[in-house]
C-alpha angles and dihedrals in degrees: 000000000000101000097090103072103133127051126203094248090056095055118107130181110279096026123138105226124202108169147102127269137175115248106231094168132021130178134165109220139157136249123233087265091055096252113141120239136172118245112201138181109209126193146179133172091285100053149293134284135184118251131193130194105200099170129048088008094152091048095049092043091071092054100070146006138212109296095032126118115236133189111222144188109211147145121235119227137168114250122176090344093307131097117249130183119225103207120211100172138009143174138177110254121226117261092250089058093058129087104191091202088070093066107044125046114246129211111275088225124079106265097210092047092051090049092050090051090052093050090051087057091049089053090056093060108113100191102095094210096050090044092051091048093051092046090051087061097044097042086059108093093201092054091044096050090052094042093054096054104028117113117231094231143355099243118350114058139001090008095172143090104285091020094126091053093046094048094046093049090047092050092048094050090052090048091054088057093047090048089059092046103053131050128231096031122142094231097191091050092047093052095042089049089050093051094047102034094101099026090119089068091079085074101027093066134048118211111173094117113335120027107245141149118269120228088256089049092055097042101038111011133216096279094061091036090054095048089049090053091049093047092052094050096042088053088061093053114085117238094355102177111258094217092048090051091049092051093049091049090049091056091055096047095044101041094101088060103218135051091237089060093054104271113126089204132031119233110282103167126064092243092049092049092051094046091052094053094042092049093048091047094051093047095049095045090052092046090049095048094044092050093048091050093048092054096042093119101045094107098244140085089241134067123230114271111293106223097202097041088042097220145076113260126227109226100197 
């Protein structure tokens, strides 16, 4: 590999930087004097940094696009209290020179071990129809390969390779605890709903280099995609109970809780209500912890303002 020898978190003002980064944003713009320059957002698994190409901008603009990995020569400087790379030369490295794990964060937990734990939970489902439905997903190698590596979101929570699996397993483990705490819960429906609530994200997001929404993700979204997936597989299971299918579909379409957050229906069954709140809890705890960790070295007991949580976070 060899080209990735400096990570974002290691860069200090004044450093000469010769390394590779993923282009997460790219714009051609103009200085006050009318000269064109490239404004870039560069990332790796440790963070993001702004980059500028002041000279030969039009020439370099044709060499790469958003989502590409580029190898740069640059100098780091502090600008408005933030680091910025002034890029003097760049090229696209060959595929053999790239290790994609350098450029997107990966779940801290072992992906195969998490998947094995999830399958063990599936094997404990007693309802034969729900068990057969879950097995139809996880016996499908295409679904499994995507499910293991997909992130859970683009920018809020579990934004990493394996994030969807990590989030799903966390939600299901919490649901197992809740199922033991409250009476009159359909345990199998609760667990199956937890496992499948975000299944549509394997097609909503793309995650080859940069994490981004697919066309289907932007136009349809993971809730509808997930319901379509479930409907297709239920149709192949003989005598699948109509009411059970309806309750499971309701869990998916209501798990965001409110219409303004993308759910066409609010939770109207006990299982759907519980899954909504557990899903929301797990997402927000992960977002909180990740943001605190990312701002660990900012010299204060508080994080910067979190735009989606709409507050500063206390780190102690």
